[in-house]
PDB file of C-alpha atoms in Angstrom:
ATOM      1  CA  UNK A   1     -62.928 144.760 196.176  1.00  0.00           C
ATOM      2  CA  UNK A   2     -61.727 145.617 192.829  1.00  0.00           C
ATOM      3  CA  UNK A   3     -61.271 142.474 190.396  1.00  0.00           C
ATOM      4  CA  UNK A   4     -59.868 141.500 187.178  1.00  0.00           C
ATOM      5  CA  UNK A   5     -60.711 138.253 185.514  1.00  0.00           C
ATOM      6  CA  UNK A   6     -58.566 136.496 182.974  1.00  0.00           C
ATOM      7  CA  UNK A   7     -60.504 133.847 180.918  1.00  0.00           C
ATOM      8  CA  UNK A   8     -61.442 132.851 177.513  1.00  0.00           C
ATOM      9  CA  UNK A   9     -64.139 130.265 178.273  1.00  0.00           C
ATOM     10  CA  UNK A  10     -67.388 131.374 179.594  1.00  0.00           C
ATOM     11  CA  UNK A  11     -67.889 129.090 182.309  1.00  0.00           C
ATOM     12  CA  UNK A  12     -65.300 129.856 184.164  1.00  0.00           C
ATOM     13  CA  UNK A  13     -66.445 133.897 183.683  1.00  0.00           C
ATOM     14  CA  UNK A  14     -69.498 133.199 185.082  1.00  0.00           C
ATOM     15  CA  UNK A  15     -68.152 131.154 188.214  1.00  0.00           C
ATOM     16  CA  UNK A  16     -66.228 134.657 189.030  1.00  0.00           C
ATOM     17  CA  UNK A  17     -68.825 137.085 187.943  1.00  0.00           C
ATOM     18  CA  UNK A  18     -71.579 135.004 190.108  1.00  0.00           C
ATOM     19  CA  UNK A  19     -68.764 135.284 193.033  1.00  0.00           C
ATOM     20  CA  UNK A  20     -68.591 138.784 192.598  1.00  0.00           C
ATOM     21  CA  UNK A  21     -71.725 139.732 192.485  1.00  0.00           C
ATOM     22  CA  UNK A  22     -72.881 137.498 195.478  1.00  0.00           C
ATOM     23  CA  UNK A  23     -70.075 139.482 197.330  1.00  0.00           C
ATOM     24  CA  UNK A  24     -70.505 143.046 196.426  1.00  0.00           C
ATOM     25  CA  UNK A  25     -67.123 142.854 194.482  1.00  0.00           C
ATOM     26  CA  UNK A  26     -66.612 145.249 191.307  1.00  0.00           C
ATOM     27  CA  UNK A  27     -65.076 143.145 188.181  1.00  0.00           C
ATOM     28  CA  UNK A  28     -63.120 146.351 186.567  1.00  0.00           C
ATOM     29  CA  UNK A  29     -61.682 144.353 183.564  1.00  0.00           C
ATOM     30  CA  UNK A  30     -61.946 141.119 181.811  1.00  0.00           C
ATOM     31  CA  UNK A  31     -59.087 139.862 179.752  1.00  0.00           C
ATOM     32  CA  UNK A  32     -59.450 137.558 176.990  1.00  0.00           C
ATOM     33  CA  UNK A  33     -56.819 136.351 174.197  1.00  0.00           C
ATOM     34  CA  UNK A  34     -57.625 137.232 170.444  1.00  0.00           C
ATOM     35  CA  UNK A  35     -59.925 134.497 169.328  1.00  0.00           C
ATOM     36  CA  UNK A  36     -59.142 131.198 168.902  1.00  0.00           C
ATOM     37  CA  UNK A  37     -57.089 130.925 171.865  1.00  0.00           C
ATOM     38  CA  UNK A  38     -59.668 129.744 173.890  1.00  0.00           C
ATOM     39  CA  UNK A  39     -60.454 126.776 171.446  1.00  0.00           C
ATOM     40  CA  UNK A  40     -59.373 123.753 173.609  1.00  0.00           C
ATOM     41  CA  UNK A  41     -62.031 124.406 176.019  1.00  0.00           C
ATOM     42  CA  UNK A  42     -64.765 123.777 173.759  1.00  0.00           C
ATOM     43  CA  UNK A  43     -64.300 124.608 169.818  1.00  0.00           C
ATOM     44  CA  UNK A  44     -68.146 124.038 169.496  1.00  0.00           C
ATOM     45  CA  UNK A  45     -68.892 126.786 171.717  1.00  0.00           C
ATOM     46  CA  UNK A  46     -69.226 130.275 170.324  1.00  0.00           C
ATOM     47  CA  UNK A  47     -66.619 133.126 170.831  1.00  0.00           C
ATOM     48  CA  UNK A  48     -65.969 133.728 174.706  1.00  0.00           C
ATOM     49  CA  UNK A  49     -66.362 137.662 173.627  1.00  0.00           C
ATOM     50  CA  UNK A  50     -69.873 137.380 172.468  1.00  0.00           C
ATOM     51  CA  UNK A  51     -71.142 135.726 175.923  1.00  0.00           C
ATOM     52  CA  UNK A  52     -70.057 138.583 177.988  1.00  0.00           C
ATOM     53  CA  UNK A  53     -72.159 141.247 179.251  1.00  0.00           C
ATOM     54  CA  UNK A  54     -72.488 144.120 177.111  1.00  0.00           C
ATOM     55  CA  UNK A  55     -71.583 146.701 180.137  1.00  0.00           C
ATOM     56  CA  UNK A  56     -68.470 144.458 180.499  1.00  0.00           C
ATOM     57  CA  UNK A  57     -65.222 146.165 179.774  1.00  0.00           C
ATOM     58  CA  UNK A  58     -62.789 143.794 178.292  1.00  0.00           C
ATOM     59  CA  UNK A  59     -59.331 144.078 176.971  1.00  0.00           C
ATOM     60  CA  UNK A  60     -58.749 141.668 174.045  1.00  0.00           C
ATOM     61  CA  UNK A  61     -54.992 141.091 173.960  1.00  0.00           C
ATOM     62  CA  UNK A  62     -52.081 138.604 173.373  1.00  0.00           C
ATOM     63  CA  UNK A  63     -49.864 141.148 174.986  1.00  0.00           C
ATOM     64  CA  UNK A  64     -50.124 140.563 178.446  1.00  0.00           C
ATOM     65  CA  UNK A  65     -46.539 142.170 179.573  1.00  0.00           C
ATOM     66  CA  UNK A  66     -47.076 145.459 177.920  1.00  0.00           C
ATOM     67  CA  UNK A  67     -50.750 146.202 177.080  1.00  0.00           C
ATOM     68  CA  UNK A  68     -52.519 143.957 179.582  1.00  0.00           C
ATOM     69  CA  UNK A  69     -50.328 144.979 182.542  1.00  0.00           C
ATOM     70  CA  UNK A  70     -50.665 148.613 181.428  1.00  0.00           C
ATOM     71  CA  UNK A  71     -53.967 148.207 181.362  1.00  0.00           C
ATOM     72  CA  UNK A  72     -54.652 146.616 184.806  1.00  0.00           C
ATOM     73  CA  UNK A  73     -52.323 148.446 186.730  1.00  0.00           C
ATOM     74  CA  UNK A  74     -54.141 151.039 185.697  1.00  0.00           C
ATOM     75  CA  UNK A  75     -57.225 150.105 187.312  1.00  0.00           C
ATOM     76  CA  UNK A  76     -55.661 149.231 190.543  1.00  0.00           C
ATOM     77  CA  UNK A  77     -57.366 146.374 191.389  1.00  0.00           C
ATOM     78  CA  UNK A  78     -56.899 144.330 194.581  1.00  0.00           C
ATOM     79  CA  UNK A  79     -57.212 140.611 192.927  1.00  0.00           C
ATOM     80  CA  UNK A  80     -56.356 139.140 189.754  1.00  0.00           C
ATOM     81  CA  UNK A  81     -58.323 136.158 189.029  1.00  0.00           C
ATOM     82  CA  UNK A  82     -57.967 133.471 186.216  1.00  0.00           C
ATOM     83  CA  UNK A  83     -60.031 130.314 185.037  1.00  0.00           C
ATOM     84  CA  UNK A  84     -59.564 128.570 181.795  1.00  0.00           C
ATOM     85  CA  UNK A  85     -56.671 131.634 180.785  1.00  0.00           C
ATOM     86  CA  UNK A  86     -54.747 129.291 178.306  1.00  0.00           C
ATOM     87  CA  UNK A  87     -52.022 131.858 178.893  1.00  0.00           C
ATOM     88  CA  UNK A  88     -49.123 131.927 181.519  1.00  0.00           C
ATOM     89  CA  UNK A  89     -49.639 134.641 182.932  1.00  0.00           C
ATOM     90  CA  UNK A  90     -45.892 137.264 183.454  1.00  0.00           C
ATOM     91  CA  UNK A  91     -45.024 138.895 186.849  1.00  0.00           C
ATOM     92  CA  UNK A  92     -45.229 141.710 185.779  1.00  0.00           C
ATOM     93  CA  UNK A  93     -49.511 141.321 185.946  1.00  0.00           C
ATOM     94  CA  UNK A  94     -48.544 139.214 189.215  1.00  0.00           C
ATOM     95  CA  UNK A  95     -47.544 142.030 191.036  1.00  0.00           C
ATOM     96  CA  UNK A  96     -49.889 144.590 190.307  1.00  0.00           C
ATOM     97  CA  UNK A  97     -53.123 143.451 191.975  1.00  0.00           C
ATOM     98  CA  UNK A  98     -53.012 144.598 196.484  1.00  0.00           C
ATOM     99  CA  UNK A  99     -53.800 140.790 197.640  1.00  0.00           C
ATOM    100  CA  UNK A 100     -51.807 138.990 194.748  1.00  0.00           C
ATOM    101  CA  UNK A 101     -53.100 136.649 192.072  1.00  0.00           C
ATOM    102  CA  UNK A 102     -55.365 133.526 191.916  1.00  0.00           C
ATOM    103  CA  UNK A 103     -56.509 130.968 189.461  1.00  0.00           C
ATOM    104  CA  UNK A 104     -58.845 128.320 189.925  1.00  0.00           C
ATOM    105  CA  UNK A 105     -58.012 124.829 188.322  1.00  0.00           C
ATOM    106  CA  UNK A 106     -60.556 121.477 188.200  1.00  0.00           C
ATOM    107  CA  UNK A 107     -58.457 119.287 189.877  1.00  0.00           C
ATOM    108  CA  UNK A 108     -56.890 118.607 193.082  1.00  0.00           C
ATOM    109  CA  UNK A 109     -53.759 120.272 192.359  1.00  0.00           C
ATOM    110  CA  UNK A 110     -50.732 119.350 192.436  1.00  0.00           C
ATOM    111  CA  UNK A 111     -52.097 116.160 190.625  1.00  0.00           C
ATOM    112  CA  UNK A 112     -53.514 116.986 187.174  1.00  0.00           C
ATOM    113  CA  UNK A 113     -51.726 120.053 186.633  1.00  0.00           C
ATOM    114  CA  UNK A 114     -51.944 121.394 182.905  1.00  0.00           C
ATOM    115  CA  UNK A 115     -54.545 122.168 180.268  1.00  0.00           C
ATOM    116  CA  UNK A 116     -56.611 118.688 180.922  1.00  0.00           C
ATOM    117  CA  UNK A 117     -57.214 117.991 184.266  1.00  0.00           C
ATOM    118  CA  UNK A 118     -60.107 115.160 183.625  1.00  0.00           C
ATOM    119  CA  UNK A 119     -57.570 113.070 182.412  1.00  0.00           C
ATOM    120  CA  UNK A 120     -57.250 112.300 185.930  1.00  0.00           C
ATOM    121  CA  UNK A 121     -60.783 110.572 185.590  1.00  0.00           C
ATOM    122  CA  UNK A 122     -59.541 108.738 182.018  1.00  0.00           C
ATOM    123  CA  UNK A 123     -56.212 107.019 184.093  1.00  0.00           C
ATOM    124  CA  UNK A 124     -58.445 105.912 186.595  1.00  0.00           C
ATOM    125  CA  UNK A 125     -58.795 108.492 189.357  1.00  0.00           C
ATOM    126  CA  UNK A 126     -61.998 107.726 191.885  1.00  0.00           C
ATOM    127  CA  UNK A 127     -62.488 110.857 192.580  1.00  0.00           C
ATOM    128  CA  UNK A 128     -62.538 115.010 190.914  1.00  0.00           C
ATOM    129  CA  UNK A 129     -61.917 117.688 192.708  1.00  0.00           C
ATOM    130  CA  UNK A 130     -60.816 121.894 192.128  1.00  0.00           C
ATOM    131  CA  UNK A 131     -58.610 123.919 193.361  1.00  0.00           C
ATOM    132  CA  UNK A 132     -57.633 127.648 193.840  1.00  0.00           C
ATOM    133  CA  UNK A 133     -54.127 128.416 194.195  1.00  0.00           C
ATOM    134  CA  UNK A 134     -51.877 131.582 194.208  1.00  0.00           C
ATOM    135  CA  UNK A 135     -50.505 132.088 190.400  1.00  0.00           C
ATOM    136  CA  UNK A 136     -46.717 131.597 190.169  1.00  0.00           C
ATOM    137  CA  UNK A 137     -44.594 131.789 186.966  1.00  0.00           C
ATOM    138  CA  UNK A 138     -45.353 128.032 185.500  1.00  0.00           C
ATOM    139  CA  UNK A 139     -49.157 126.700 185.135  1.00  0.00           C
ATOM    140  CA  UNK A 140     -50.693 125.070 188.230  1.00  0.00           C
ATOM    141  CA  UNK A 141     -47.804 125.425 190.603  1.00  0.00           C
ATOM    142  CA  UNK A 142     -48.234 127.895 193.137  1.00  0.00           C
ATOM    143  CA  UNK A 143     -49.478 127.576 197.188  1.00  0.00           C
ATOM    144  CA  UNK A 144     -52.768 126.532 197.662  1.00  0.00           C
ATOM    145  CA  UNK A 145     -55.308 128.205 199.179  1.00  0.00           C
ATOM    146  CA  UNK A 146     -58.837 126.623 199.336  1.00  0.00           C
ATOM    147  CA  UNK A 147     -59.625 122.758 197.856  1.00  0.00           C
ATOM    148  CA  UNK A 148     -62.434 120.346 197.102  1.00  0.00           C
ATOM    149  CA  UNK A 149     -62.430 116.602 196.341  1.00  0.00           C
ATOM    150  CA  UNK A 150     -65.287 114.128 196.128  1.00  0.00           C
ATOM    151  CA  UNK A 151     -65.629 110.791 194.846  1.00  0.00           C
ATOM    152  CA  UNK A 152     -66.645 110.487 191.058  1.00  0.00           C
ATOM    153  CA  UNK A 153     -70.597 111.000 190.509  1.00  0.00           C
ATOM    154  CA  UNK A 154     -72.668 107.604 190.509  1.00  0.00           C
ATOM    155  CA  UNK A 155     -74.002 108.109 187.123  1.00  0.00           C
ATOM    156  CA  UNK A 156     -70.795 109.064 185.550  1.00  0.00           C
ATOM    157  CA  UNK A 157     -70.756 110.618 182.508  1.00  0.00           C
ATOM    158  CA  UNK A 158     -69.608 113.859 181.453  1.00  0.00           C
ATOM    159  CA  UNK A 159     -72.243 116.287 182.164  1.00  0.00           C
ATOM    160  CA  UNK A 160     -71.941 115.140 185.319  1.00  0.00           C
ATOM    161  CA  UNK A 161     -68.394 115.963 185.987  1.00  0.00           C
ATOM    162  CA  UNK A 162     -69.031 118.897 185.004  1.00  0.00           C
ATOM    163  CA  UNK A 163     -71.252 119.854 187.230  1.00  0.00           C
ATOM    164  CA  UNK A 164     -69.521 118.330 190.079  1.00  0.00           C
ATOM    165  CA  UNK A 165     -66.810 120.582 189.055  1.00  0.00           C
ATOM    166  CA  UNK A 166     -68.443 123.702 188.755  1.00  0.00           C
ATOM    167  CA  UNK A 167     -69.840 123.133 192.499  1.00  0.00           C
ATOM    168  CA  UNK A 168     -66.287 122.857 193.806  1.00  0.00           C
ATOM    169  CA  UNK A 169     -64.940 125.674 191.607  1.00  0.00           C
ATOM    170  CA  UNK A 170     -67.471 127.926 193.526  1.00  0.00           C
ATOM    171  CA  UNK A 171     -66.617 126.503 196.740  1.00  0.00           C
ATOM    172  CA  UNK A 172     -62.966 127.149 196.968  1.00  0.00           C
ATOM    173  CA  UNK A 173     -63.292 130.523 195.288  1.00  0.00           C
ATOM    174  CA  UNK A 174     -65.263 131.587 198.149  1.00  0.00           C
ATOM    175  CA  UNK A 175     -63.201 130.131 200.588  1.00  0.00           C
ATOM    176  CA  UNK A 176     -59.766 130.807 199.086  1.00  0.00           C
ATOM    177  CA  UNK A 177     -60.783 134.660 198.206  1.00  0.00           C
ATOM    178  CA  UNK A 178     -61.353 135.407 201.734  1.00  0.00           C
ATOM    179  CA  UNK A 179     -57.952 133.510 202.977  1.00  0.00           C
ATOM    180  CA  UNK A 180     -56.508 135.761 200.120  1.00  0.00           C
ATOM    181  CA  UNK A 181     -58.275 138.979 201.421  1.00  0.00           C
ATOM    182  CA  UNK A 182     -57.055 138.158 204.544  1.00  0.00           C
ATOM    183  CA  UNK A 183     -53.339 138.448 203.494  1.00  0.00           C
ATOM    184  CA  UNK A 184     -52.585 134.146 203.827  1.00  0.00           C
ATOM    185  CA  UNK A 185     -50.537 133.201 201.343  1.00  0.00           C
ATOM    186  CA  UNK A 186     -51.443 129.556 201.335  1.00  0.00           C
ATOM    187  CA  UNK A 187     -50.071 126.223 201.721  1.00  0.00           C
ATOM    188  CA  UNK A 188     -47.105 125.038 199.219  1.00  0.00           C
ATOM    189  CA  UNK A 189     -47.577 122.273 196.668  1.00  0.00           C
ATOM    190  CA  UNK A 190     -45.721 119.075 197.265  1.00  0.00           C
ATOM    191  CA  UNK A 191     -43.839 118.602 193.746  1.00  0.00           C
ATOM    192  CA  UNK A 192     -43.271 114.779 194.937  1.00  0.00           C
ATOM    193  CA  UNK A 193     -47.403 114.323 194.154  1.00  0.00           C
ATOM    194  CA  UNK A 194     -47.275 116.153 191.113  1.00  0.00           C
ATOM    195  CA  UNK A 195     -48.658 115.472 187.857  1.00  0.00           C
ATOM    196  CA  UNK A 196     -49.040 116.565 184.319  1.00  0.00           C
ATOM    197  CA  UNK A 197     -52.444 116.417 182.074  1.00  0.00           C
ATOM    198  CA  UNK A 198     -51.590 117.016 178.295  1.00  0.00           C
ATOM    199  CA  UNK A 199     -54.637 117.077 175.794  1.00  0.00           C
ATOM    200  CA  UNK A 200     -56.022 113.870 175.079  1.00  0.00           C
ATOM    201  CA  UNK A 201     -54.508 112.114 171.758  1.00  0.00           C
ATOM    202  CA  UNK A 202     -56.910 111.507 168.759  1.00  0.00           C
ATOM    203  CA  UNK A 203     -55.858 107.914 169.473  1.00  0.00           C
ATOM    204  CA  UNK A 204     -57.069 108.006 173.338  1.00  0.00           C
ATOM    205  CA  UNK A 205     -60.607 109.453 172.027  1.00  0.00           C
ATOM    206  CA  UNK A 206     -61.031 105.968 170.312  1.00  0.00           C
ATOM    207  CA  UNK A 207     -62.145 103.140 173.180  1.00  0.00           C
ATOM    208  CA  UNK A 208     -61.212  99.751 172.879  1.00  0.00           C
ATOM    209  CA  UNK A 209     -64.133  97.270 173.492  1.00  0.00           C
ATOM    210  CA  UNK A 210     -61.778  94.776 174.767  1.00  0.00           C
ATOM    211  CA  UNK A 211     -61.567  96.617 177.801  1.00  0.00           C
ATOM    212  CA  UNK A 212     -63.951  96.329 180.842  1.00  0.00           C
ATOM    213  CA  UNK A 213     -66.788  97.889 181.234  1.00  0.00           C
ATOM    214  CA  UNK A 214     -66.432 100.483 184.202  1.00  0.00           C
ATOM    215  CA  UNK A 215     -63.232 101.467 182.251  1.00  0.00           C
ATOM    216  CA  UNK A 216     -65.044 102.112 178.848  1.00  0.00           C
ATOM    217  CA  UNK A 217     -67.824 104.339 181.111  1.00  0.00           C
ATOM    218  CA  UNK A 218     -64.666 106.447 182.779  1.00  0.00           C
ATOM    219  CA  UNK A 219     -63.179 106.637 179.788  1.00  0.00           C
ATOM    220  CA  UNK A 220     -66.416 108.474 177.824  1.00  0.00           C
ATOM    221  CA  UNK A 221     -67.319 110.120 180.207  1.00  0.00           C
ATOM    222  CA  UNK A 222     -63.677 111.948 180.532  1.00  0.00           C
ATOM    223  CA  UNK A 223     -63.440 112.339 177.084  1.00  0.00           C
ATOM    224  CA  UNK A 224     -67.074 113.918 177.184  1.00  0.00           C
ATOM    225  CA  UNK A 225     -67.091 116.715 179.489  1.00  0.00           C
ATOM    226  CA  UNK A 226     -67.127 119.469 177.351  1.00  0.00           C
ATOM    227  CA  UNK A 227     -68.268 118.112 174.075  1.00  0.00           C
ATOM    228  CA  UNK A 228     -68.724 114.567 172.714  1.00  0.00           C
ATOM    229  CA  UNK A 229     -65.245 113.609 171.637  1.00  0.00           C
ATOM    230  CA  UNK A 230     -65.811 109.595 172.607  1.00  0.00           C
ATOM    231  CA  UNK A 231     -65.371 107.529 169.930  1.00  0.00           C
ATOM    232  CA  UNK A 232     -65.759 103.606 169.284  1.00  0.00           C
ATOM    233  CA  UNK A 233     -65.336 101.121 166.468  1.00  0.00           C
ATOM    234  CA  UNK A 234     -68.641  99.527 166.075  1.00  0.00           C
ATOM    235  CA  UNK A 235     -68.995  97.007 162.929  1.00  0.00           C
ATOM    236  CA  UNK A 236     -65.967  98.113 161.893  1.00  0.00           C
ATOM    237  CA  UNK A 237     -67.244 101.673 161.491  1.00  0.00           C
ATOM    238  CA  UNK A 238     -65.937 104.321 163.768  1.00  0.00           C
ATOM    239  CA  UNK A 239     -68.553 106.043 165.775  1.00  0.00           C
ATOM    240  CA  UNK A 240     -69.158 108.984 167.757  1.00  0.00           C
ATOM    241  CA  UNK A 241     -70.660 108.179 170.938  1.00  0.00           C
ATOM    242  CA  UNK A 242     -72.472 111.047 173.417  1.00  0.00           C
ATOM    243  CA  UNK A 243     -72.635 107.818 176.508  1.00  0.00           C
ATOM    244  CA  UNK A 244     -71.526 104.726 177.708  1.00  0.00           C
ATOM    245  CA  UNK A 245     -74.099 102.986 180.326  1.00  0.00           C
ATOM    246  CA  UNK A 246     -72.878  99.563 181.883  1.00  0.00           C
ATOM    247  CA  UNK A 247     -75.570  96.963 181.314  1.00  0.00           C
ATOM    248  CA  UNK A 248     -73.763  94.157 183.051  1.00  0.00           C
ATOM    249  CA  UNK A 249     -70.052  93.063 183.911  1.00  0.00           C
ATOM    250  CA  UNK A 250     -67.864  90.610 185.438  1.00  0.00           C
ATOM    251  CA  UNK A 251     -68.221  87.525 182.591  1.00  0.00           C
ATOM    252  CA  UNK A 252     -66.251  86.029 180.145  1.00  0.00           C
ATOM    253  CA  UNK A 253     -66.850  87.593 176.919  1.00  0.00           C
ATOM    254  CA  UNK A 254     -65.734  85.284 173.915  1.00  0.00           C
ATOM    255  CA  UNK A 255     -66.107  88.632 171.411  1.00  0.00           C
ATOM    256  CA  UNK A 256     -65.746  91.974 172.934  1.00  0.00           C
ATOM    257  CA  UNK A 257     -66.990  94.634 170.225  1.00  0.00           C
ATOM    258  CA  UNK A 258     -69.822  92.365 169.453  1.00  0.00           C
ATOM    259  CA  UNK A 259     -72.817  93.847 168.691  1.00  0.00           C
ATOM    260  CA  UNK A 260     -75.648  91.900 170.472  1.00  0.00           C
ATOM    261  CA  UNK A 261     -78.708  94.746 169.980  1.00  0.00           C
ATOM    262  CA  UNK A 262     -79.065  97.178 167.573  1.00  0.00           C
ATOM    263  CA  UNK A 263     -81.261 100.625 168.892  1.00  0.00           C
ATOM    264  CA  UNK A 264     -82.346 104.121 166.918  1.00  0.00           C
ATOM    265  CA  UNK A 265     -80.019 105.900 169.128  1.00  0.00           C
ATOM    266  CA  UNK A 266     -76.793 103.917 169.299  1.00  0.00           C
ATOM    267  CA  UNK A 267     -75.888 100.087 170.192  1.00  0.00           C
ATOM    268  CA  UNK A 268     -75.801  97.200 172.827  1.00  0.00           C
ATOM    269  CA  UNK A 269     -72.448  95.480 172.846  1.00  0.00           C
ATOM    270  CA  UNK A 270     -69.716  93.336 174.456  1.00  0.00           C
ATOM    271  CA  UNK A 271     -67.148  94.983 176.322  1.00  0.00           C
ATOM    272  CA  UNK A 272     -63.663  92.887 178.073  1.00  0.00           C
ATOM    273  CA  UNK A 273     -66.090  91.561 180.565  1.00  0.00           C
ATOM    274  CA  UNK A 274     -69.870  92.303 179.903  1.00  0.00           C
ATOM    275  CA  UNK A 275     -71.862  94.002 177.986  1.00  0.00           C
ATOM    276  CA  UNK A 276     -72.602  98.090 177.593  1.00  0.00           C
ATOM    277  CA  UNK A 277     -74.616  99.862 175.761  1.00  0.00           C
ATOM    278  CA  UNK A 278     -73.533 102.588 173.092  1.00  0.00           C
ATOM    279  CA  UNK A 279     -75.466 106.026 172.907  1.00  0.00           C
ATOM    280  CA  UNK A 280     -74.043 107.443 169.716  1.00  0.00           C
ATOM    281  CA  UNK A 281     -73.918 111.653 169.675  1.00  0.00           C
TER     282      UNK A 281
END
């Protein structure tokens, strides 16, 4: 099959690329945004453009009604895919491609629908999970046609979401490409179960130490997926922090934020109910 990818973060390239290759599928364009668009997937990481494949052909547009669907029509491709495309994406792309369009999305749509799905994971979710679904006019909406969910990883943190993630994103494009191939249009979301996930706030990357501990480890290890964006207020001092570890939990804590152990690589302290132990980044 003939495929065009729509990204601007390289992980979610490489998910599709792997795919493709794997499955004897030709990936005829990639389309990216101008630079800079891609930033809230990782600003650390360097330019999407410069991780691609030199024998890649991309098309480096904001002008996805006239130049990109110009473009892909052109190629006549039989499936458009997207990951981490921080773009809507107009019908008149939609229509082009022989078996439709498809994006893949890291949660377990229609809960944690938007640009953060982890936030899931930061309001307490037990469990992550991916998705790929048939690309409609609004993000996140459209039928669904392969998903994964599992329960959090038992040493959470955020590498390890990650990973977790990129498992499932692999999964259900396999699975959902071949339901797509096959002409099924997949199953509609329920709107009733729907549910939005904005960027975090700078003020939800600070934890509070008067919370529990379990819920200061979820917390970091949302905010810490991509890059290291945890931070705490130790000795009155705000902190970046790389990983919280539970030490123990489940007593009364006269002083949470209390620092009871001071270590070259971060700090032991009280949490709401115990005591964790700070790795700063």
């Amino acid at each position: 099959m003939r495929i065009v990818t729509m990204n601007a973060f390289w992980p979610g390239y490489a998910n599709i690329a792997g795919w493709a290759e794997e499955h004897g599928h030709e990936i005829v364009l990639v389309v990216t945004p101008p630079a800079g668009a891609g930033d809230r997937y990782d600003a650390a990481a360097k330019p999407f453009l410069l991780e691609l494949p030199r024998t890649a052909d991309v098309l480096v547009t904001g002008k996805l009604r006239t130049v990109a669907a110009a473009a892909i029509a052109a190629l006549e491709p039989d499936l458009v895919i997207s990951a981490a495309f921080p773009r809507l994406i107009p019908a008149e792309i939609l229509k082009i491609p022989v078996y439709g369009a498809v994006n893949l999305h890291p949660s377990p749509l229609p809960a944690g629908r938007g640009p953060n799905p982890v936030r899931l994971v930061y309001e307490g979710a037990t469990t992550v999970g991916a998705t790929l679904h048939r690309t409609e006019a609004e993000f996140d909406t459209g039928a669904i046609l392969s998903q994964r969910e599992r329960p959090l990883p038992a040493d959470l943190a955020g590498p390890a979401i990650f990973q977790a993630w990129r498992e499932m994103l692999r999964e259900v494009l396999v699975e959902g490409a071949a339901r797509a191939f096959a002409g099924e249009q997949g199953s509609p979301q329920d709107p009733a179960l729907a549910s939005e996930a904005p960027m975090f706030t700078p003020e939800e990357q600070v934890l509070r130490l008067t919370d529990p501990g379990a819920v200061l480890v979820r917390k970091s290890a949302a905010l810490n997926v991509l890059e290291a964006k945890t931070r705490v207020i130790v000795a009155g001092i705000k902190q970046p922090i790389r990983l919280v570890e539970l030490v123990s939990a489940g007593e009364r804590t006269p002083q949470p934020g209390e620092v009871v152990g001071y270590h070259t690589d971060g700090w032991t302290v009280r949490s709401g109910d115990g005591v964790v132990r700070l790795y700063r980044s």
